[in-house]
mmCIF file of C-alpha atoms in Angstrom:
data_model
loop_
_atom_site.group_PDB
_atom_site.id
_atom_site.type_symbol
_atom_site.label_atom_id
_atom_site.label_comp_id
_atom_site.label_asym_id
_atom_site.label_seq_id
_atom_site.Cartn_x
_atom_site.Cartn_y
_atom_site.Cartn_z
ATOM 1 C CA LEU A 30 -24.232 61.700 -53.405
ATOM 2 C CA ILE A 31 -21.703 64.426 -54.256
ATOM 3 C CA ALA A 32 -19.061 61.741 -54.848
ATOM 4 C CA ALA A 33 -21.352 59.817 -57.211
ATOM 5 C CA PHE A 34 -22.172 63.003 -59.119
ATOM 6 C CA SER A 35 -18.465 63.850 -59.383
ATOM 7 C CA ASN A 36 -17.827 60.360 -60.750
ATOM 8 C CA VAL A 37 -20.463 60.865 -63.445
ATOM 9 C CA LEU A 38 -18.913 64.229 -64.348
ATOM 10 C CA SER A 39 -15.548 62.508 -64.764
ATOM 11 C CA THR A 40 -16.950 60.051 -67.307
ATOM 12 C CA VAL A 41 -18.950 62.737 -69.129
ATOM 13 C CA VAL A 42 -15.815 64.869 -69.578
ATOM 14 C CA LYS A 43 -14.026 61.831 -71.072
ATOM 15 C CA LEU A 44 -16.856 61.329 -73.573
ATOM 16 C CA ILE A 45 -16.763 65.010 -74.519
ATOM 17 C CA ALA A 46 -12.992 64.762 -74.965
ATOM 18 C CA ILE A 47 -13.130 61.795 -77.327
ATOM 19 C CA LEU A 48 -16.205 62.898 -79.315
ATOM 20 C CA PHE A 49 -15.960 66.686 -79.561
ATOM 21 C CA LEU A 50 -12.833 68.117 -77.931
ATOM 22 C CA PRO A 51 -9.856 65.726 -78.133
ATOM 23 C CA LYS A 52 -7.498 67.799 -75.994
ATOM 24 C CA TYR A 53 -5.163 66.599 -73.273
ATOM 25 C CA PRO A 54 -6.448 69.151 -70.684
ATOM 26 C CA MET A 55 -9.890 67.546 -70.963
ATOM 27 C CA LEU A 56 -8.493 64.198 -69.828
ATOM 28 C CA VAL A 57 -6.711 65.958 -66.962
ATOM 29 C CA LEU A 58 -10.028 67.573 -65.969
ATOM 30 C CA SER A 59 -11.730 64.175 -65.993
ATOM 31 C CA GLN A 60 -9.027 62.793 -63.704
ATOM 32 C CA ILE A 61 -9.532 65.713 -61.319
ATOM 33 C CA PHE A 62 -13.229 64.840 -60.996
ATOM 34 C CA GLY A 63 -12.241 61.197 -60.506
ATOM 35 C CA ALA A 64 -9.805 62.164 -57.747
ATOM 36 C CA MET A 65 -12.548 64.219 -56.069
ATOM 37 C CA THR A 66 -14.739 61.113 -56.081
ATOM 38 C CA GLN A 67 -12.084 59.056 -54.330
ATOM 39 C CA THR A 68 -11.431 61.787 -51.759
ATOM 40 C CA LEU A 69 -15.129 62.079 -50.911
ATOM 41 C CA ILE A 70 -15.911 58.367 -50.799
ATOM 42 C CA ILE A 71 -12.806 56.967 -49.137
ATOM 43 C CA SER A 72 -13.874 57.514 -45.500
ATOM 44 C CA VAL A 73 -17.518 56.525 -45.984
ATOM 45 C CA PRO A 74 -17.289 52.840 -44.875
ATOM 46 C CA ALA A 75 -16.490 53.645 -41.231
ATOM 47 C CA LEU A 76 -19.147 56.370 -41.131
ATOM 48 C CA ILE A 77 -21.869 54.085 -42.523
ATOM 49 C CA SER A 78 -20.792 51.237 -40.247
ATOM 50 C CA ASN A 79 -21.060 53.371 -37.113
ATOM 51 C CA THR A 80 -24.409 54.834 -38.224
ATOM 52 C CA TRP A 81 -26.132 51.630 -39.346
ATOM 53 C CA PHE A 82 -24.685 48.602 -37.538
ATOM 54 C CA LEU A 83 -24.444 47.152 -34.059
ATOM 55 C CA ALA A 84 -21.159 47.377 -32.144
ATOM 56 C CA GLN A 85 -20.288 43.697 -32.738
ATOM 57 C CA GLU A 86 -21.035 44.051 -36.449
ATOM 58 C CA ARG A 87 -19.083 47.214 -37.215
ATOM 59 C CA THR A 88 -15.667 45.750 -38.026
ATOM 60 C CA VAL A 89 -16.975 43.165 -40.474
ATOM 61 C CA PHE A 90 -19.257 45.643 -42.254
ATOM 62 C CA THR A 91 -16.467 48.219 -42.467
ATOM 63 C CA ALA A 92 -14.423 45.448 -44.092
ATOM 64 C CA LEU A 93 -17.221 44.538 -46.503
ATOM 65 C CA MET A 94 -17.707 48.126 -47.647
ATOM 66 C CA SER A 95 -13.990 48.891 -47.858
ATOM 67 C CA ASN A 96 -13.397 45.759 -49.865
ATOM 68 C CA CYS A 97 -16.252 46.556 -52.219
ATOM 69 C CA MET A 98 -14.093 49.543 -53.188
ATOM 70 C CA ASN A 99 -11.137 47.198 -53.585
ATOM 71 C CA LEU A 100 -13.254 44.904 -55.744
ATOM 72 C CA GLY A 101 -14.055 47.869 -57.980
ATOM 73 C CA ILE A 102 -10.346 48.696 -58.183
ATOM 74 C CA GLY A 103 -9.640 45.093 -59.145
ATOM 75 C CA ILE A 104 -12.192 45.234 -61.945
ATOM 76 C CA GLY A 105 -10.697 48.559 -62.994
ATOM 77 C CA MET A 106 -7.250 46.965 -63.232
ATOM 78 C CA VAL A 107 -8.365 44.142 -65.508
ATOM 79 C CA MET A 108 -10.856 45.970 -67.755
ATOM 80 C CA PRO A 109 -8.516 48.352 -69.630
ATOM 81 C CA PRO A 110 -6.215 45.612 -71.007
ATOM 82 C CA LEU A 111 -9.251 43.622 -72.123
ATOM 83 C CA MET A 112 -10.948 46.521 -73.918
ATOM 84 C CA ILE A 113 -7.899 48.496 -75.097
ATOM 85 C CA ASN A 114 -4.883 46.535 -76.301
ATOM 86 C CA SER A 115 -2.580 46.134 -79.283
ATOM 87 C CA ALA A 116 -5.445 44.695 -81.349
ATOM 88 C CA ASN A 117 -7.980 47.356 -80.257
ATOM 89 C CA LYS A 118 -6.457 50.758 -79.665
ATOM 90 C CA ASP A 119 -8.339 53.036 -82.057
ATOM 91 C CA GLN A 120 -10.836 55.756 -81.121
ATOM 92 C CA ALA A 121 -13.744 53.303 -81.205
ATOM 93 C CA ALA A 122 -12.113 51.128 -78.542
ATOM 94 C CA PHE A 123 -11.568 54.109 -76.262
ATOM 95 C CA LEU A 124 -15.134 55.304 -76.869
ATOM 96 C CA LYS A 125 -16.549 51.900 -75.931
ATOM 97 C CA PHE A 126 -14.426 51.884 -72.772
ATOM 98 C CA PHE A 127 -15.565 55.373 -71.745
ATOM 99 C CA VAL A 128 -19.227 54.523 -72.455
ATOM 100 C CA VAL A 129 -18.994 51.512 -70.129
ATOM 101 C CA GLN A 130 -17.498 53.757 -67.440
ATOM 102 C CA ALA A 131 -20.240 56.351 -67.892
ATOM 103 C CA ALA A 132 -23.010 53.738 -67.762
ATOM 104 C CA TRP A 133 -21.640 52.213 -64.565
ATOM 105 C CA ALA A 134 -21.230 55.628 -62.914
ATOM 106 C CA GLY A 135 -24.783 56.557 -63.941
ATOM 107 C CA VAL A 136 -26.228 53.376 -62.419
ATOM 108 C CA ALA A 137 -24.398 54.096 -59.150
ATOM 109 C CA LEU A 138 -25.727 57.682 -59.033
ATOM 110 C CA VAL A 139 -29.337 56.584 -59.641
ATOM 111 C CA ALA A 140 -29.014 53.842 -57.017
ATOM 112 C CA ILE A 141 -27.768 56.328 -54.413
ATOM 113 C CA ILE A 142 -30.474 58.911 -55.199
ATOM 114 C CA PHE A 143 -33.395 56.486 -55.029
ATOM 115 C CA GLY A 144 -32.144 53.537 -52.992
ATOM 116 C CA VAL A 145 -30.135 54.854 -50.037
ATOM 117 C CA PRO A 146 -32.010 56.329 -47.035
ATOM 118 C CA LYS A 147 -30.279 58.990 -44.971
ATOM 119 C CA ARG A 148 -30.371 57.141 -41.637
ATOM 120 C CA PRO A 149 -31.787 53.900 -40.165
ATOM 121 C CA LYS A 150 -35.241 54.060 -38.556
ATOM 122 C CA SER A 151 -33.749 53.301 -35.158
ATOM 123 C CA SER A 152 -30.220 53.909 -33.902
ATOM 124 C CA PRO A 153 -28.113 50.712 -33.610
ATOM 125 C CA SER A 154 -25.936 51.841 -30.670
ATOM 126 C CA PHE A 155 -25.343 54.463 -27.995
ATOM 127 C CA ALA A 156 -22.272 55.667 -29.916
ATOM 128 C CA ALA A 157 -24.372 56.250 -33.022
ATOM 129 C CA ASP A 158 -26.867 58.249 -30.932
ATOM 130 C CA ALA A 159 -24.081 60.411 -29.540
ATOM 131 C CA MET A 160 -22.557 61.048 -32.959
ATOM 132 C CA ALA A 161 -25.962 61.998 -34.401
ATOM 133 C CA ASP A 162 -26.396 64.613 -31.653
ATOM 134 C CA MET A 163 -22.969 66.170 -32.211
ATOM 135 C CA GLU A 164 -22.727 69.707 -33.492
ATOM 136 C CA LYS A 165 -21.035 70.606 -36.758
ATOM 137 C CA ILE A 166 -17.436 69.421 -36.981
ATOM 138 C CA GLU A 167 -14.792 72.146 -36.630
ATOM 139 C CA THR A 168 -11.824 71.160 -38.778
ATOM 140 C CA ILE A 169 -8.861 72.894 -37.096
ATOM 141 C CA PRO A 170 -9.722 71.876 -33.488
ATOM 142 C CA SER A 171 -10.364 68.308 -34.703
ATOM 143 C CA VAL A 172 -6.993 68.125 -36.451
ATOM 144 C CA LYS A 173 -5.284 69.455 -33.315
ATOM 145 C CA GLN A 174 -6.902 66.672 -31.287
ATOM 146 C CA LEU A 175 -5.587 64.082 -33.727
ATOM 147 C CA VAL A 176 -2.049 65.477 -33.655
ATOM 148 C CA ARG A 177 -2.027 65.483 -29.838
ATOM 149 C CA ASN A 178 -3.173 61.858 -29.701
ATOM 150 C CA ARG A 179 0.145 59.954 -29.654
ATOM 151 C CA SER A 180 -1.378 56.541 -30.320
ATOM 152 C CA PHE A 181 -3.361 57.886 -33.280
ATOM 153 C CA VAL A 182 -0.216 59.439 -34.775
ATOM 154 C CA LEU A 183 1.579 56.083 -34.487
ATOM 155 C CA LEU A 184 -1.411 54.309 -36.054
ATOM 156 C CA ALA A 185 -1.326 56.867 -38.874
ATOM 157 C CA LEU A 186 2.342 55.984 -39.456
ATOM 158 C CA LEU A 187 1.351 52.328 -39.834
ATOM 159 C CA SER A 188 -1.393 53.335 -42.262
ATOM 160 C CA CYS A 189 1.065 55.438 -44.280
ATOM 161 C CA ALA A 190 3.601 52.610 -44.302
ATOM 162 C CA VAL A 191 1.354 49.665 -45.119
ATOM 163 C CA MET A 192 -1.387 51.182 -47.266
ATOM 164 C CA GLY A 193 0.978 53.710 -48.864
ATOM 165 C CA VAL A 194 3.326 50.902 -49.921
ATOM 166 C CA ILE A 195 0.517 48.703 -51.249
ATOM 167 C CA TRP A 196 -0.998 51.503 -53.324
ATOM 168 C CA ALA A 197 2.354 52.765 -54.595
ATOM 169 C CA LEU A 198 3.565 49.283 -55.515
ATOM 170 C CA SER A 199 0.366 48.559 -57.437
ATOM 171 C CA ALA A 200 1.047 51.684 -59.550
ATOM 172 C CA VAL A 201 4.532 50.561 -60.609
ATOM 173 C CA LEU A 202 4.036 46.783 -60.440
ATOM 174 C CA PRO A 203 4.286 46.198 -64.234
ATOM 175 C CA GLN A 204 7.670 47.982 -64.336
ATOM 176 C CA VAL A 205 8.887 46.102 -61.243
ATOM 177 C CA LEU A 206 8.014 42.632 -62.528
ATOM 178 C CA LEU A 207 8.811 43.056 -66.229
ATOM 179 C CA PRO A 208 12.592 42.548 -65.663
ATOM 180 C CA PHE A 209 11.754 39.183 -64.070
ATOM 181 C CA GLY A 210 9.804 38.116 -67.153
ATOM 182 C CA VAL A 211 6.268 38.840 -65.920
ATOM 183 C CA SER A 212 4.198 40.438 -68.690
ATOM 184 C CA GLU A 213 1.920 43.450 -68.204
ATOM 185 C CA SER A 214 -1.101 41.261 -68.954
ATOM 186 C CA ASN A 215 -0.124 38.866 -66.160
ATOM 187 C CA THR A 216 0.460 41.813 -63.834
ATOM 188 C CA GLY A 217 -3.073 43.077 -64.528
ATOM 189 C CA TRP A 218 -4.543 39.697 -63.626
ATOM 190 C CA MET A 219 -2.363 39.629 -60.514
ATOM 191 C CA GLY A 220 -3.845 42.936 -59.403
ATOM 192 C CA PHE A 221 -7.371 41.686 -60.068
ATOM 193 C CA SER A 222 -6.762 38.443 -58.160
ATOM 194 C CA ASN A 223 -5.166 40.356 -55.295
ATOM 195 C CA MET A 224 -8.168 42.643 -54.885
ATOM 196 C CA VAL A 225 -10.961 40.108 -55.397
ATOM 197 C CA SER A 226 -9.592 37.212 -53.336
ATOM 198 C CA GLY A 227 -8.261 39.622 -50.714
ATOM 199 C CA SER A 228 -11.687 41.223 -50.353
ATOM 200 C CA LEU A 229 -13.359 37.866 -49.739
ATOM 201 C CA VAL A 230 -10.794 36.712 -47.189
ATOM 202 C CA ALA A 231 -10.742 40.101 -45.430
ATOM 203 C CA SER A 232 -14.486 40.057 -44.810
ATOM 204 C CA ILE A 233 -14.218 36.672 -43.091
ATOM 205 C CA ALA A 234 -11.084 37.595 -41.129
ATOM 206 C CA CYS A 235 -12.561 40.888 -39.923
ATOM 207 C CA TYR A 236 -15.589 39.044 -38.542
ATOM 208 C CA PHE A 237 -13.347 37.149 -36.121
ATOM 209 C CA ILE A 238 -11.153 40.182 -35.389
ATOM 210 C CA GLY A 239 -14.245 42.234 -34.559
ATOM 211 C CA LYS A 240 -15.556 39.513 -32.258
ATOM 212 C CA SER A 241 -12.221 39.244 -30.447
ATOM 213 C CA GLY A 242 -11.720 43.000 -30.040
ATOM 214 C CA HIS A 243 -7.944 42.630 -30.327
ATOM 215 C CA LEU A 244 -7.419 45.338 -32.919
ATOM 216 C CA LYS A 245 -3.847 46.338 -32.047
ATOM 217 C CA GLY A 246 -2.612 42.749 -31.769
ATOM 218 C CA SER A 247 -4.233 41.879 -35.087
ATOM 219 C CA LEU A 248 -2.547 44.826 -36.807
ATOM 220 C CA VAL A 249 0.883 43.917 -35.419
ATOM 221 C CA VAL A 250 0.466 40.318 -36.589
ATOM 222 C CA MET A 251 -0.768 41.377 -40.029
ATOM 223 C CA GLY A 252 2.064 43.895 -40.391
ATOM 224 C CA GLY A 253 4.538 41.142 -39.571
ATOM 225 C CA LEU A 254 2.892 38.857 -42.127
ATOM 226 C CA LEU A 255 3.098 41.572 -44.789
ATOM 227 C CA ALA A 256 6.789 42.097 -44.107
ATOM 228 C CA SER A 257 7.430 38.333 -44.173
ATOM 229 C CA LEU A 258 5.522 37.825 -47.431
ATOM 230 C CA THR A 259 7.312 40.748 -49.084
ATOM 231 C CA GLY A 260 10.694 39.376 -48.020
ATOM 232 C CA LEU A 261 9.742 35.869 -49.168
ATOM 233 C CA TRP A 262 8.589 37.222 -52.538
ATOM 234 C CA LEU A 263 11.900 39.017 -53.026
ATOM 235 C CA LEU A 264 13.915 35.941 -52.035
ATOM 236 C CA LEU A 265 11.992 33.527 -54.263
ATOM 237 C CA LEU A 266 12.231 35.841 -57.281
ATOM 238 C CA HIS A 267 16.012 35.534 -57.096
ATOM 239 C CA LEU A 268 16.162 31.835 -56.226
ATOM 240 C CA HIS A 269 13.661 30.684 -58.882
ATOM 241 C CA LYS A 270 13.712 33.217 -61.718
ATOM 242 C CA ASP A 271 12.180 30.722 -64.148
ATOM 243 C CA ALA A 272 9.038 30.554 -61.971
ATOM 244 C CA ALA A 273 8.646 34.333 -61.518
ATOM 245 C CA VAL A 274 5.048 34.400 -62.795
ATOM 246 C CA ALA A 275 3.805 31.682 -60.428
ATOM 247 C CA ILE A 276 5.784 33.085 -57.484
ATOM 248 C CA SER A 277 4.506 36.619 -58.068
ATOM 249 C CA PHE A 278 0.900 35.454 -58.438
ATOM 250 C CA GLY A 279 1.073 33.435 -55.220
ATOM 251 C CA CYS A 280 2.852 36.037 -53.105
ATOM 252 C CA TYR A 281 0.812 38.981 -54.381
ATOM 253 C CA ILE A 282 -2.471 37.192 -53.703
ATOM 254 C CA LEU A 283 -1.338 36.341 -50.160
ATOM 255 C CA ILE A 284 -0.292 39.970 -49.677
ATOM 256 C CA GLY A 285 -3.808 40.923 -50.808
ATOM 257 C CA PHE A 286 -5.325 38.687 -48.122
ATOM 258 C CA VAL A 287 -3.411 40.541 -45.396
ATOM 259 C CA ALA A 288 -3.498 44.096 -46.814
ATOM 260 C CA ASN A 289 -7.245 44.065 -47.450
ATOM 261 C CA THR A 290 -7.827 42.879 -43.879
ATOM 262 C CA THR A 291 -5.478 45.513 -42.431
ATOM 263 C CA PHE A 292 -7.299 48.411 -44.088
ATOM 264 C CA PRO A 293 -10.661 48.280 -42.210
ATOM 265 C CA VAL A 294 -9.050 47.279 -38.891
ATOM 266 C CA ILE A 295 -6.897 50.436 -39.025
ATOM 267 C CA MET A 296 -10.040 52.535 -39.475
ATOM 268 C CA GLU A 297 -11.854 50.810 -36.605
ATOM 269 C CA LEU A 298 -8.945 51.246 -34.193
ATOM 270 C CA GLY A 299 -8.603 54.883 -35.261
ATOM 271 C CA ILE A 300 -12.223 55.535 -34.298
ATOM 272 C CA GLU A 301 -11.744 53.802 -30.933
ATOM 273 C CA LEU A 302 -8.619 55.848 -30.164
ATOM 274 C CA THR A 303 -10.221 59.201 -30.993
ATOM 275 C CA TYR A 304 -13.845 58.810 -29.826
ATOM 276 C CA PRO A 305 -15.913 61.013 -29.323
ATOM 277 C CA LEU A 306 -14.254 62.831 -32.213
ATOM 278 C CA SER A 307 -16.300 62.203 -35.359
ATOM 279 C CA GLU A 308 -15.309 59.092 -37.304
ATOM 280 C CA GLU A 309 -15.378 61.242 -40.432
ATOM 281 C CA VAL A 310 -12.281 63.052 -39.160
ATOM 282 C CA SER A 311 -10.227 60.065 -37.975
ATOM 283 C CA SER A 312 -11.114 57.789 -40.913
ATOM 284 C CA THR A 313 -10.442 60.505 -43.466
ATOM 285 C CA ALA A 314 -7.056 61.262 -41.900
ATOM 286 C CA LEU A 315 -6.110 57.568 -41.824
ATOM 287 C CA LEU A 316 -6.922 57.290 -45.525
ATOM 288 C CA TRP A 317 -5.713 60.621 -46.894
ATOM 289 C CA LEU A 318 -2.324 60.330 -45.196
ATOM 290 C CA PRO A 319 -1.433 57.021 -46.926
ATOM 291 C CA VAL A 320 -2.681 58.486 -50.208
ATOM 292 C CA GLY A 321 -0.108 61.238 -49.716
ATOM 293 C CA SER A 322 2.601 58.761 -48.716
ATOM 294 C CA SER A 323 1.799 56.622 -51.764
ATOM 295 C CA VAL A 324 2.322 59.644 -54.031
ATOM 296 C CA VAL A 325 5.746 60.233 -52.474
ATOM 297 C CA LEU A 326 6.630 56.540 -52.709
ATOM 298 C CA ILE A 327 5.548 56.389 -56.359
ATOM 299 C CA GLN A 328 7.944 59.230 -57.159
ATOM 300 C CA ILE A 329 10.783 57.484 -55.308
ATOM 301 C CA MET A 330 10.037 54.135 -56.941
ATOM 302 C CA SER A 331 9.803 55.710 -60.383
ATOM 303 C CA ALA A 332 13.161 57.420 -59.857
ATOM 304 C CA ILE A 333 14.711 54.095 -58.848
ATOM 305 C CA LEU A 334 13.232 52.208 -61.810
ATOM 306 C CA GLY A 335 14.019 54.764 -64.500
ATOM 307 C CA ASN A 336 12.974 54.165 -68.114
ATOM 308 C CA ASN A 337 14.371 50.649 -68.611
ATOM 309 C CA PRO A 338 14.567 48.936 -65.209
ATOM 310 C CA ASP A 339 16.602 45.778 -64.660
ATOM 311 C CA THR A 340 16.316 43.162 -61.909
ATOM 312 C CA HIS A 341 18.655 45.128 -59.627
ATOM 313 C CA GLN A 342 16.463 48.239 -59.730
ATOM 314 C CA ALA A 343 13.298 46.163 -59.332
ATOM 315 C CA THR A 344 14.863 44.468 -56.306
ATOM 316 C CA MET A 345 15.601 47.872 -54.763
ATOM 317 C CA VAL A 346 11.919 48.844 -55.078
ATOM 318 C CA ILE A 347 10.652 45.667 -53.374
ATOM 319 C CA ALA A 348 13.341 46.057 -50.686
ATOM 320 C CA LEU A 349 12.151 49.650 -50.120
ATOM 321 C CA CYS A 350 8.601 48.326 -49.613
ATOM 322 C CA LEU A 351 9.891 45.835 -47.047
ATOM 323 C CA ILE A 352 11.789 48.503 -45.088
ATOM 324 C CA VAL A 353 8.823 50.895 -44.975
ATOM 325 C CA ILE A 354 6.434 48.152 -43.804
ATOM 326 C CA VAL A 355 8.830 47.125 -41.020
ATOM 327 C CA LEU A 356 9.064 50.761 -39.848
ATOM 328 C CA GLY A 357 5.265 50.958 -39.764
ATOM 329 C CA VAL A 358 5.007 47.790 -37.664
ATOM 330 C CA LEU A 359 7.614 49.135 -35.218
ATOM 331 C CA ALA A 360 5.513 52.299 -34.791
ATOM 332 C CA MET A 361 2.424 50.163 -34.161
ATOM 333 C CA LEU A 362 4.120 48.417 -31.233
ATOM 334 C CA PHE A 363 3.948 51.667 -29.235
ATOM 335 C CA VAL A 364 0.219 52.282 -29.762
ATOM 336 C CA VAL A 365 -1.792 52.154 -26.523
ATOM 337 C CA PRO A 366 -5.001 50.283 -27.514
ATOM 338 C CA VAL A 367 -7.657 52.416 -25.780
ATOM 339 C CA HIS A 368 -11.232 51.488 -26.790
ATOM 340 C CA ARG A 369 -13.091 54.699 -25.951
ATOM 341 C CA ARG A 370 -16.159 53.993 -28.095
ATOM 342 C CA GLN A 371 -16.633 50.529 -26.590
ATOM 343 C CA GLU A 372 -16.175 51.900 -23.080
ATOM 344 C CA TYR A 373 -18.775 54.615 -23.741
ATOM 345 C CA GLU A 374 -21.310 52.073 -24.957
ATOM 346 C CA ILE A 375 -20.738 49.792 -21.953
ATOM 347 C CA ALA A 376 -21.127 52.721 -19.547
ATOM 348 C CA SER A 377 -24.271 53.930 -21.345
ATOM 349 C CA ALA A 378 -25.818 50.456 -21.262
ATOM 350 C CA GLN A 379 -25.113 50.113 -17.526
ATOM 351 C CA SER A 380 -26.707 53.499 -16.783
ATOM 352 C CA GLU A 381 -29.947 52.604 -18.585
#
């Protein structure tokens, strides 16, 4: 609810800026409220999944909710070029764009206020019962538990490597692909296709991963696939420069399939490794840390690209992505896949 309200505030500040107070600090303030929204909402899928769904359903529903966010990001990537472009870049175009944002944020806030109950009528699992009975979370002791958990730290490194790279690359993708002849408009559609198709595939893939229970093995395989696809993309861009648009579309969509599946599986394994620690703590850490790594990577990538990047500099950025992903997969190999939440539920069911 707080996140939805913060999102509405972000859009309202933008409207005030364009209608009454056209100052740069106002746009910065709106972005701050937007960032608060992301920070508050980013760990919600795992929390809702554990609270509302059965053990065998959790992975797929975490994937569905996580990828709904990705779907929204995809729409957000394609909307600005459609509404604000070289033909429509006056104040009226920006006002229309901000009004659409405000209307959508308002609908979400109303839906949450009147349509989302606090908890299900009956608890779906023993783990959900235990988490509901827990006392208030103490931040510092919880963080200390995470830091002392070697497998969780290694999983966090994978999250920083894979998700940090994906988010950072999406921020500089137009500058990376422009030297290869891929226009900004095509890059926007690539991002949209990556998010939308990846979200659909991830939901199906996570159903089977959740049923199998092989979370660590799935992450190692997906990390290897991401590294392979990134390397293939880089190789094909240099071998077939005249087909850069088609190659980039194909590779980036395939990367979306794998990355969008990796995201919820990381959260699920993080909860298993740290149970009975609240999933709010582990999921938030696994998502905030890659946000931080993506910020660092964006700065590095921007420094490499400069103001007028050529194919050599663009190649260095994609090669950097490949190296970081490989390092993350190597860290994942040393994770001990303990399933504490599953073991608790089995023991509780046997004692009934």
